[in-house]
Short mmCIF file of C-alpha atoms and ligand atoms in Angstrom, two decimals:
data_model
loop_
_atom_site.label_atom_id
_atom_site.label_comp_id
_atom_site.label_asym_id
_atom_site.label_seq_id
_atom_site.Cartn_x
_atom_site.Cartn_y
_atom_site.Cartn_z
CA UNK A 269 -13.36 53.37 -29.15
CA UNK A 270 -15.31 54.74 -31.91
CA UNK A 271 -17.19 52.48 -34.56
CA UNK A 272 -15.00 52.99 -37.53
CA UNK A 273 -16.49 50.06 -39.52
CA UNK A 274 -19.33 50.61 -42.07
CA UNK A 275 -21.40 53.17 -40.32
CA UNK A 276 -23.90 53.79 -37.47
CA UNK A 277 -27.59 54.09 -38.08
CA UNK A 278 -26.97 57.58 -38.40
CA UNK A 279 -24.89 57.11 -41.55
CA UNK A 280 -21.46 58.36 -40.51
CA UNK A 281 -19.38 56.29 -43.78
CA UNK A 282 -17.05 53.79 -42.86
CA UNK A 283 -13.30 55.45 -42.76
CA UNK A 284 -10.61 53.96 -45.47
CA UNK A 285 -10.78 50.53 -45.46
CA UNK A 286 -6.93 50.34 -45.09
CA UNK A 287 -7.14 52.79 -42.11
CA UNK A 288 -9.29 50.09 -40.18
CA UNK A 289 -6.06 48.10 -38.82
CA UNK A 290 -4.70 51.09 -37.28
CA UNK A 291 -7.31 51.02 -34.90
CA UNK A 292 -5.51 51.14 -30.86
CA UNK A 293 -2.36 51.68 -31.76
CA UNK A 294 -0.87 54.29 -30.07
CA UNK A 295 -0.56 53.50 -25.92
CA UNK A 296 -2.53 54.47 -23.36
CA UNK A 297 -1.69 57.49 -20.89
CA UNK A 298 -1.94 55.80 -17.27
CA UNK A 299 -1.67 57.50 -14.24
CA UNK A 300 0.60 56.09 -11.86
CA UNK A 301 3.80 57.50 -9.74
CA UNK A 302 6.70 56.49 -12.42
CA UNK A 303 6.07 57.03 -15.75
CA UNK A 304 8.95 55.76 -17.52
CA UNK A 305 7.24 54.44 -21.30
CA UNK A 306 7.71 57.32 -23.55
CA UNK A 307 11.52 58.32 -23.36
CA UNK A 308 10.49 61.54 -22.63
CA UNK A 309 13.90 63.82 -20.12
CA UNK A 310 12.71 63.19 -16.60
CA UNK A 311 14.47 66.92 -16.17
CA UNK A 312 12.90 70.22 -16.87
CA UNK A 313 13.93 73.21 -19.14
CA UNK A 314 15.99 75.96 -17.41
CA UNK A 315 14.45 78.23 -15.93
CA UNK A 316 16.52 80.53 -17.75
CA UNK A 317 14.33 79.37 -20.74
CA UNK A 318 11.03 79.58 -18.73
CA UNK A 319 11.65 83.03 -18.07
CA UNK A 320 12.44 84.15 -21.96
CA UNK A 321 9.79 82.07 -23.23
CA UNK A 322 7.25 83.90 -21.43
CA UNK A 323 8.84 87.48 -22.23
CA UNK A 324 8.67 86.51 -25.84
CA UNK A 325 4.97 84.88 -25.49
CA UNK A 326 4.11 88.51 -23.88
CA UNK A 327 5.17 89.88 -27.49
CA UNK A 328 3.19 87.85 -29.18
CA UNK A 329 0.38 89.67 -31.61
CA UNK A 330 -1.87 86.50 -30.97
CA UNK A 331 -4.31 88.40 -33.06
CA UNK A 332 -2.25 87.57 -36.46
CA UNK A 333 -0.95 84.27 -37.71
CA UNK A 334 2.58 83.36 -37.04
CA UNK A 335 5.10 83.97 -39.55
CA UNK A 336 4.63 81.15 -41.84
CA UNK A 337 8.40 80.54 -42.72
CA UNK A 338 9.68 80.34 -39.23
CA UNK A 339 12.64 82.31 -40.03
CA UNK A 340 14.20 83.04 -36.79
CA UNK A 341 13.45 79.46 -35.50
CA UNK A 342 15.11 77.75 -38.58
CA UNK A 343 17.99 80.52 -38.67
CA UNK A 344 18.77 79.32 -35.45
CA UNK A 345 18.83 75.84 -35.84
CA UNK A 346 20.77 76.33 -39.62
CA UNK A 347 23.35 78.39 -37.33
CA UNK A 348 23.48 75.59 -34.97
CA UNK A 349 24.01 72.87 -37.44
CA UNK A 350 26.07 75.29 -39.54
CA UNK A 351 23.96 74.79 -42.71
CA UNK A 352 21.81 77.19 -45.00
CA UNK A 353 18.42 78.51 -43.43
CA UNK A 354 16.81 76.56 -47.35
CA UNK A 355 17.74 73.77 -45.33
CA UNK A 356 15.90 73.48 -42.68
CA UNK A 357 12.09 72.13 -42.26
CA UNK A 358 10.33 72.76 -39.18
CA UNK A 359 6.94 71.05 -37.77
CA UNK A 360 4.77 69.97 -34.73
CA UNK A 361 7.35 67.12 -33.46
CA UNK A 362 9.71 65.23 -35.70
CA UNK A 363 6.20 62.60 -36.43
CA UNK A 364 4.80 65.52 -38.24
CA UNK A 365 8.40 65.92 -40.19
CA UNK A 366 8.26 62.55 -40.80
CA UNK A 367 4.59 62.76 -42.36
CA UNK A 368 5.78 65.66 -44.26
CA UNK A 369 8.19 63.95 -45.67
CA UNK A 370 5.95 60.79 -46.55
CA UNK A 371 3.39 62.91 -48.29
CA UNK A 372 5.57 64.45 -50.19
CA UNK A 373 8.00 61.58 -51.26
CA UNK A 374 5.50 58.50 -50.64
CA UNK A 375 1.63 57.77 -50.96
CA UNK A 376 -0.11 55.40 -53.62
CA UNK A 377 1.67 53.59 -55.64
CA UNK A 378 5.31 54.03 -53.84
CA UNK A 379 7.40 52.09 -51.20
CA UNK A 380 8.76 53.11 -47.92
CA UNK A 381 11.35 50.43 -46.44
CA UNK A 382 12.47 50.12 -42.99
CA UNK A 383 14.47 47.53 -40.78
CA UNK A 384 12.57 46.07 -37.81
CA UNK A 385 12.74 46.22 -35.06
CA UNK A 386 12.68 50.17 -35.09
CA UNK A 387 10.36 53.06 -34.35
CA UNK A 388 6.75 51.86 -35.22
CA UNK A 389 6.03 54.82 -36.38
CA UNK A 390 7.77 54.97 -39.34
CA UNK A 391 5.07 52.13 -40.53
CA UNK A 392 2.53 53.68 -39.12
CA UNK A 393 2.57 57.30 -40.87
CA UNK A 394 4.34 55.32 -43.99
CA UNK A 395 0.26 53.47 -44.03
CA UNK A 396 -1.85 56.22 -43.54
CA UNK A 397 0.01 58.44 -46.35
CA UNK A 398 -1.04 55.52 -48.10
CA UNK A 399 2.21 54.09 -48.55
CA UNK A 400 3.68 50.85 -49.19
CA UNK A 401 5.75 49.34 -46.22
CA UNK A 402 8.38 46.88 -46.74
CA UNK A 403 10.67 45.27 -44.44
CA UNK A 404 13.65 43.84 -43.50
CA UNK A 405 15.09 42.56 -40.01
CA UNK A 406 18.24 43.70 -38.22
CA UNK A 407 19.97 40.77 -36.73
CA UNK A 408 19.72 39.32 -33.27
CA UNK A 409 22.04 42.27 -31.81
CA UNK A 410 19.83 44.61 -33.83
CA UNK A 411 22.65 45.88 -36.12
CA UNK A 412 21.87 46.36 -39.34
CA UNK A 413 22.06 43.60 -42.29
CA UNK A 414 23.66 45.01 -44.97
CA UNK A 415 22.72 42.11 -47.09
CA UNK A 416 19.47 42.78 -45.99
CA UNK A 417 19.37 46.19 -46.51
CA UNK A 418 20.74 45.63 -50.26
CA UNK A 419 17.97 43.00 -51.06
CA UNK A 420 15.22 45.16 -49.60
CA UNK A 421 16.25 47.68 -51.40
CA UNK A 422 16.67 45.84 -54.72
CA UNK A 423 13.41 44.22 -54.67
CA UNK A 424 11.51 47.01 -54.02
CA UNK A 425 12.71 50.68 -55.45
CA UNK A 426 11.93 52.57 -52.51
CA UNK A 427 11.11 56.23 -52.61
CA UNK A 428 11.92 56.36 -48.97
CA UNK A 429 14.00 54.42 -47.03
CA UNK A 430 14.29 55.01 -42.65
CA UNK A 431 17.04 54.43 -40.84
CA UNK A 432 16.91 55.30 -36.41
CA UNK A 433 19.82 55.74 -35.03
CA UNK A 434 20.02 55.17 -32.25
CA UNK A 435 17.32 53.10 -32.80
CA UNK A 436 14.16 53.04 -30.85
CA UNK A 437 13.15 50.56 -29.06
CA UNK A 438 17.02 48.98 -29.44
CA UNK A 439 18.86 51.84 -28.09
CA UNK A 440 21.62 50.64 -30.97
CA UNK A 441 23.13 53.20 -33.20
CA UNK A 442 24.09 52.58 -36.87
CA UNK A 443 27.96 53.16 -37.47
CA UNK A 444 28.50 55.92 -39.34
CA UNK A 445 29.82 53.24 -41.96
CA UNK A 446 26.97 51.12 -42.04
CA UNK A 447 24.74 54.58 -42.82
CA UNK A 448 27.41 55.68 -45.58
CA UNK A 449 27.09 52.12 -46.81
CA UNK A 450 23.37 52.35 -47.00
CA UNK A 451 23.13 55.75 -48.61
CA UNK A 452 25.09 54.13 -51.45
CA UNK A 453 22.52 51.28 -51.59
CA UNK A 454 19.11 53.19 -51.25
CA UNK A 455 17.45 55.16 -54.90
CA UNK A 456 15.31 57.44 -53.66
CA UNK A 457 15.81 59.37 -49.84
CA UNK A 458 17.61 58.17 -46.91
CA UNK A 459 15.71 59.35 -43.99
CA UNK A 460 18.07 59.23 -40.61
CA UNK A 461 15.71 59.19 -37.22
CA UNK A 462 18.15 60.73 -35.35
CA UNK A 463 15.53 61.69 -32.44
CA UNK A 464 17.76 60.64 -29.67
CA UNK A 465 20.75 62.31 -31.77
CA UNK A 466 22.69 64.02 -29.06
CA UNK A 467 22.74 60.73 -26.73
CA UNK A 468 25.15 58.99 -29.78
CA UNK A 469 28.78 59.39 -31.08
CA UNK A 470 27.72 60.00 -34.79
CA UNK A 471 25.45 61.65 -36.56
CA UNK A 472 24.59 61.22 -40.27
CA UNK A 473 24.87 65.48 -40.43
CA UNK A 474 28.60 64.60 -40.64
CA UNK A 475 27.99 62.14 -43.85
CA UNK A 476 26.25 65.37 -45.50
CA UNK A 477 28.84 67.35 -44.38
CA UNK A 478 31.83 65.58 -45.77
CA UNK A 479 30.44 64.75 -49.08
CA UNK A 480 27.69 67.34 -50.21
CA UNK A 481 27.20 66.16 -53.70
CA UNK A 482 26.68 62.59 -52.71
CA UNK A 483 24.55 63.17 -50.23
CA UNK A 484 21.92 65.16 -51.34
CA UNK A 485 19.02 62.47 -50.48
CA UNK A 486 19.93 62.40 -47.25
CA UNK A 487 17.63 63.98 -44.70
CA UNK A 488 18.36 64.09 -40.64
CA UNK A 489 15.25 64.29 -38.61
CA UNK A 490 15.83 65.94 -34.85
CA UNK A 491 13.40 66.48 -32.29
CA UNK A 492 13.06 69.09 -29.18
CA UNK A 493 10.84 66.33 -27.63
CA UNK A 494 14.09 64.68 -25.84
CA UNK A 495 17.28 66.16 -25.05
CA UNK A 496 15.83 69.80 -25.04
CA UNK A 497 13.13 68.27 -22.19
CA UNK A 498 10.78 69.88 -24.41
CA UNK A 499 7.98 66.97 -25.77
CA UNK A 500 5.10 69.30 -24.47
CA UNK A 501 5.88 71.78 -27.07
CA UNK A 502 5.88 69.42 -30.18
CA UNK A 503 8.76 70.56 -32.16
CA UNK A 504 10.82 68.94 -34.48
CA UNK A 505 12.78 69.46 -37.96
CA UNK A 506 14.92 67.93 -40.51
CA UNK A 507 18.53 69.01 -42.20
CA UNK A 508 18.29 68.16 -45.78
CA UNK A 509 18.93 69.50 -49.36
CA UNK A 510 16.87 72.48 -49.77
CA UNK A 511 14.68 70.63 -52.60
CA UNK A 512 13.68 68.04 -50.25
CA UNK A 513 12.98 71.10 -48.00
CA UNK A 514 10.86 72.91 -50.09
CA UNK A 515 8.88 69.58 -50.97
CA UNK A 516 7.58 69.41 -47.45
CA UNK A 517 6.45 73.02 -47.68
CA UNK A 518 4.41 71.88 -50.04
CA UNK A 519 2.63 69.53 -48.24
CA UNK A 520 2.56 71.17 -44.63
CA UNK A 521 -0.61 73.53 -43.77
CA UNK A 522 -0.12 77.19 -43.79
CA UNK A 523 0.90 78.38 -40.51
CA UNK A 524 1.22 74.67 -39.21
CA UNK A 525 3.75 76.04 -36.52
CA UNK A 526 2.15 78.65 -33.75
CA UNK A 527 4.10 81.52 -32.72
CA UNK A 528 4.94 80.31 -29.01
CA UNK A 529 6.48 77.12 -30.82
CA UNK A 530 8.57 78.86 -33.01
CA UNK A 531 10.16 81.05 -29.66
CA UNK A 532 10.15 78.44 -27.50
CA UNK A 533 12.66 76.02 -30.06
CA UNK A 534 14.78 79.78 -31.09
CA UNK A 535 15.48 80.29 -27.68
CA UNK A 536 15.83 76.85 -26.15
CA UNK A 537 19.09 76.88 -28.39
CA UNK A 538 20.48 79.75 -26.09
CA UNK A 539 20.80 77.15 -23.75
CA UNK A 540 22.89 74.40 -25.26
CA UNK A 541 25.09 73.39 -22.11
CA UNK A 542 22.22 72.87 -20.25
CA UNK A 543 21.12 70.14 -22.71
CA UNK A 544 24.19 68.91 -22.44
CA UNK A 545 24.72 69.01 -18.90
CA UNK A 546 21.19 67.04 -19.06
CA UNK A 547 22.09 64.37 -21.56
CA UNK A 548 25.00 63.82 -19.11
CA UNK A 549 22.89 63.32 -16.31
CA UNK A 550 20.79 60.72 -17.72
CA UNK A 551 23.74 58.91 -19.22
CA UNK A 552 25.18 58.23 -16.18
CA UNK A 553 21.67 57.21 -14.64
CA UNK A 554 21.35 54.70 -17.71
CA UNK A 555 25.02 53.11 -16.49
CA UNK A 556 23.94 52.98 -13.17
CA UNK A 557 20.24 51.09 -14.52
CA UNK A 558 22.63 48.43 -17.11
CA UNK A 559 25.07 47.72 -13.92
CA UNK A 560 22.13 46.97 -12.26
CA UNK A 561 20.62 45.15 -15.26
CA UNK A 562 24.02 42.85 -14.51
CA UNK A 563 22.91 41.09 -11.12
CA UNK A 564 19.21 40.59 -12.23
CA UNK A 565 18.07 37.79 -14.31
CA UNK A 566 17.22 39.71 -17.46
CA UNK A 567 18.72 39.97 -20.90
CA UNK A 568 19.83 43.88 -22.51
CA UNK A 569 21.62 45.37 -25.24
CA UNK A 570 24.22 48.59 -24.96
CA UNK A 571 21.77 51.58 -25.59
CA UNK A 572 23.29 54.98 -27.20
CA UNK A 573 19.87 56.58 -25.94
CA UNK A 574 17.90 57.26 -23.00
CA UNK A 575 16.17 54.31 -22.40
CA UNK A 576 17.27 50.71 -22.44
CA UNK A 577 16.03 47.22 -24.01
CA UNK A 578 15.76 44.23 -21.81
CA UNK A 579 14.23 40.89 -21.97
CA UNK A 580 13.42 39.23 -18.99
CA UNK A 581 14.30 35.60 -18.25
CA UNK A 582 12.66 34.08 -15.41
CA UNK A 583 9.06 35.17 -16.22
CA UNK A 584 6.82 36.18 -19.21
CA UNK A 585 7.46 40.23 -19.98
CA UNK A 586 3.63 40.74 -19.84
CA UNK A 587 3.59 39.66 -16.10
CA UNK A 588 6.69 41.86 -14.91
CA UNK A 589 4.87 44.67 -17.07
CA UNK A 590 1.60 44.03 -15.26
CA UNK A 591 4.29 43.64 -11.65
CA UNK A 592 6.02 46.39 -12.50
CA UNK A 593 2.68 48.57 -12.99
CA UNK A 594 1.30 47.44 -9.73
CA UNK A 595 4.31 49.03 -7.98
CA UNK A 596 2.96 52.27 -10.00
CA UNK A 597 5.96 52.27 -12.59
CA UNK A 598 4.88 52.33 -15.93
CA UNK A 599 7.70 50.83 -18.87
CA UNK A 600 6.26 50.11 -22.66
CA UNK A 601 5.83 46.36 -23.34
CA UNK A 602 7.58 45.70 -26.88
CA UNK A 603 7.14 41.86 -26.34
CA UNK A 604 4.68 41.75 -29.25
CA UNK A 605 6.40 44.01 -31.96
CA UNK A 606 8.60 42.20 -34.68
CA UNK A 607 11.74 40.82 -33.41
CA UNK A 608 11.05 41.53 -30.13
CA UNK A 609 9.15 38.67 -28.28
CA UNK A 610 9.65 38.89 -24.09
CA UNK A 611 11.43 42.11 -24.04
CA UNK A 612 10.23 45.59 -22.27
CA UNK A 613 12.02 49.37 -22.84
CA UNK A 614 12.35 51.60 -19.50
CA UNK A 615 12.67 55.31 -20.47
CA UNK A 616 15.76 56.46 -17.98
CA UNK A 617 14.02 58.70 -15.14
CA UNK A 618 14.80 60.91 -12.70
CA UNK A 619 17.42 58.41 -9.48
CA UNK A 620 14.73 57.96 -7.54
CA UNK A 621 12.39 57.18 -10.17
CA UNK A 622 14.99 54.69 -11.81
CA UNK A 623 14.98 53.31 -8.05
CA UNK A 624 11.73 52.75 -7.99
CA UNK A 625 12.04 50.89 -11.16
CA UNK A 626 14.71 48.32 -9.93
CA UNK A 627 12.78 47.75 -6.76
CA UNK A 628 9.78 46.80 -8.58
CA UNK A 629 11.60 44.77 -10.99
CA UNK A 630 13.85 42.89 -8.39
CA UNK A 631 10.97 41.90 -6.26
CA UNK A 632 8.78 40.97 -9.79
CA UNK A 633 12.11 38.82 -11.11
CA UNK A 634 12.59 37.26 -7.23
N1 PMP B 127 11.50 59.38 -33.75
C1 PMP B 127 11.78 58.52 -32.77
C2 PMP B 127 12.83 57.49 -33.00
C3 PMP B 127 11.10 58.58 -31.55
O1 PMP B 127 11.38 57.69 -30.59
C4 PMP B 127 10.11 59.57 -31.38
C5 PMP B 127 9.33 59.70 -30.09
N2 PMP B 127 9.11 58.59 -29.38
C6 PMP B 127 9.85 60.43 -32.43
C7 PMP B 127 10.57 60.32 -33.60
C8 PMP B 127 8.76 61.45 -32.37
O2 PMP B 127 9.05 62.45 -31.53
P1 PMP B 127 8.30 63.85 -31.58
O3 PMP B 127 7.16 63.74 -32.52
O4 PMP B 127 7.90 64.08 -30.18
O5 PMP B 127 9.35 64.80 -32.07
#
């Protein structure tokens, strides 16, 4: 890890000061046989898509910059969503949306709140935009506290407030109630992670649907990274009021999104029922991993996503982590983020690869 403190004898200056406790946060890349820590779709694109992709890439004037308003991109995802093309934002994975967003709406002297335990994330892009982080907790089933919410949101004027729903690492969704109920509560925007959107029974674009006017601060943030199988292209983009839109042009670089990216999200939405078809899959595989869940001596929570929360009981979560990547199967250890303590999130793979998993974890648990 690089020296980011106050400088090597070759006089590199020390980074921000505040920047200095971000230092190892994101997890390591391992290589072993079942990689099942990053919720990423076990499944492929079709090769329906493959084949387009690489007919359009052929077409491609690499020579010249990509068109810098990604028109056909975000007039296919408007279409899809059945909203205006002025509201739709597009950038490198729904992280860089979400630092669009916070550079444009947060930084020095503002407040971004958020309800743990969620996406870190959200606190860590919130802190190097320079933004003040304040939190509340969900309760012990990792609903939301609207009491919470309210006081959080009282005490502290936020100009952005995140919801995740469902809600990573929890797998929990927010009723659509509870997110109506919040975007009455919140002053400045209401910003709906809704990366794992197509895995859960609501979705806040119905709140901005039914009630335009009142919903104007209301942004959805989608991703290509999960459902469309498509995390090695780094797409993502938000559904909001065309203001909000237009504020994140602002702040993103010219050309941010290369011309492959842009054909590669257009056409992946030729192939809805083949997303669908794929979110299918995996929700059955995630039954078949909670039955399982049932005869083993660990503690979970209903997931509306593609991965699922689980404490387990009969031995520290560190050593079934350290078991479970001896068996070369790889899960993310949450047992130190807030709220949290003992409990480990498996990503739902491919059957044999969710096999695998159980194996390990039965013999680690015996
Ligand atoms: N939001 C949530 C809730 C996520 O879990 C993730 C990925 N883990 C993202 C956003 C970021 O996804 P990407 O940048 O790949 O679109």
């Amino acid at each position: 890890m690089a020296d980011l403190g106050e400088g090597s004898a070759r006089g590199l200056p020390g980074v921000r000061p505040d920047l200095e406790a971000l230092v190892g946060y994101h997890s390591a890349q391992v290589d072993v046989d079942v990689r099942l820590n990053t919720n990423e779709s076990p499944l492929p694109p079709p090769d329906g898509w493959l084949d387009a992709l690489a007919d359009a890439v052929r077409g491609i004037e690499f020579n010249r910059y990509p068109e810098r308003e990604a028109t056909g991109l975000r007039r296919a995802l408007a279409g899809s969503h059945g909203v205006g093309i002025d509201e739709v934002f597009c950038a490198n994975g729904s992280n860089e949306v979400l630092q669009c967003l916070l550079l444009a709406y947060g930084g020095p002297g503002r407040t971004a709140a958020l309800f743990e335990p969620t996406y870190t994330l959200h606190r860590h892009i919130a802190r190097i935009t320079g933004t003040t982080v304040v939190a509340g907790a969900r309760r012990d089933d990792f609903a939301l506290d609207l009491d919470v919410v309210a006081a959080v949101v009282a005490g502290s004027d936020p100009a952005v407030t995140f919801l995740c729903s469902p809600n990573n690492p929890s797998g929990r969704a927010d009723t659509p109630a509870e997110v109506e109920r919040v975007a009455g509560l919140v002053p400045g925007l209401l910003v709906v992670d809704e990366a794992y959107g197509q895995f859960a029974p609501s979705s806040a674009l119905a709140l901005r649907r039914g009630d335009p006017a009142g919903t104007r601060h209301v942004v959805v943030v989608r991703t290509f990274s999960k459902t469309w199988s498509m995390a090695g292209a780094r797409l993502g983009y938000l559904v909001a009021d065309p203001d909000v839109v237009a504020a994140c042009e602002l702040v993103a670089l010219p050309y941010h999104l290369d011309a492959a990216k842009q054909a590669a999200g257009r056409l992946a939405l030729d192939f809805v029922d083949e997303m669908e078809h794929r979110v299918a899959a995996i929700t059955e595989e995630r039954g078949r991993i909670a039955a399982a869940f049932a005869d083993l001596a660990v503690e979970t929570w209903p997931s509306d996503a593609n991965f699922l929360l689980f404490r387990p009981l009969a031995k520290p979560a560190t050593q079934v982590w350290t078991d479970l990547l001896a068996a070369s199967v790889l899960v993310r250890d949450c047992s130190t983020w807030p709220g949290l303590t003992g409990c480990l999130r498996v990503t739902v793979g491919l059957p044999e690869e969710n096999d695998r998993f159980l194996a390990a974890l039965t013999e680690s648990l015996r």
